[in-house]
XYZ file of C-alpha atoms in Angstrom:
81
model
C 29.581 31.488 -30.515
C 30.817 27.998 -31.270
C 31.259 27.142 -27.589
C 27.735 28.321 -26.747
C 26.313 26.161 -29.553
C 28.292 23.152 -28.323
C 27.160 23.811 -24.764
C 23.485 24.080 -25.782
C 23.728 20.974 -27.979
C 25.452 19.083 -25.165
C 22.755 20.147 -22.724
C 20.009 19.056 -25.149
C 21.678 15.668 -25.656
C 22.087 15.302 -21.897
C 18.395 16.084 -21.331
C 17.350 13.558 -23.994
C 19.509 10.833 -22.441
C 18.354 11.754 -18.924
C 14.681 11.732 -19.979
C 15.144 8.331 -21.604
C 16.839 7.021 -18.468
C 14.004 8.291 -16.273
C 11.440 6.735 -18.616
C 13.206 3.365 -18.473
C 13.620 3.680 -14.712
C 9.915 4.408 -14.282
C 9.019 1.492 -16.535
C 11.221 -0.842 -14.486
C 9.654 0.394 -11.231
C 6.155 -0.112 -12.614
C 7.034 -3.628 -13.761
C 8.550 -4.398 -10.365
C 5.323 -3.316 -8.638
C 3.287 -5.439 -11.059
C 5.550 -8.395 -10.331
C 5.177 -7.885 -6.570
C 1.384 -7.733 -6.918
C 1.375 -10.860 -9.077
C 3.563 -12.700 -6.555
C 1.211 -11.688 -3.720
C -1.786 -12.944 -5.707
C -0.053 -16.250 -6.423
C 0.911 -16.701 -2.768
C -2.677 -15.968 -1.699
C -4.071 -18.485 -4.191
C -1.539 -21.127 -3.162
C -2.477 -20.648 0.496
C -6.165 -21.034 -0.399
C -5.375 -24.185 -2.387
C -3.366 -25.638 0.498
C -6.185 -24.917 2.950
C -8.751 -26.386 0.550
C -6.628 -29.486 -0.048
C -6.157 -29.997 3.679
C -9.926 -29.701 4.241
C -10.634 -32.196 1.453
C -8.132 -34.650 2.937
C -9.772 -34.320 6.360
C -13.218 -34.872 4.821
C -11.973 -37.957 2.970
C -10.466 -39.361 6.178
C -13.748 -38.842 8.064
C -15.783 -40.424 5.276
C -13.414 -43.395 5.131
C -13.892 -43.917 8.862
C -17.647 -43.714 8.361
C -17.408 -46.208 5.493
C -15.448 -48.633 7.659
C -18.083 -48.331 10.390
C -20.818 -49.062 7.847
C -18.880 -52.081 6.567
C -18.581 -53.398 10.127
C -22.307 -52.876 10.735
C -23.135 -54.635 7.473
C -20.832 -57.507 8.419
C -22.504 -57.749 11.838
C -25.936 -57.812 10.195
C -24.851 -60.617 7.868
C -23.518 -62.592 10.811
C -26.830 -62.225 12.660
C -28.865 -63.509 9.724
């Protein structure tokens, strides 16, 4: 009788520990997926920022060229007058 009680108690303790382990394991897996999703979102946003920054730099370069052309035209007009 004693050995059956010990066996049942041991099995119950094993099941409790195993259930806790599976719960922790599932929690870790869920967190890992959340982290992967967050990393993907950050990478996507960084790519968009890089593309946007590059476009802004190109626009600034074009506008600076246009400004230089306008300065030259203004200088030419002053020379003519």
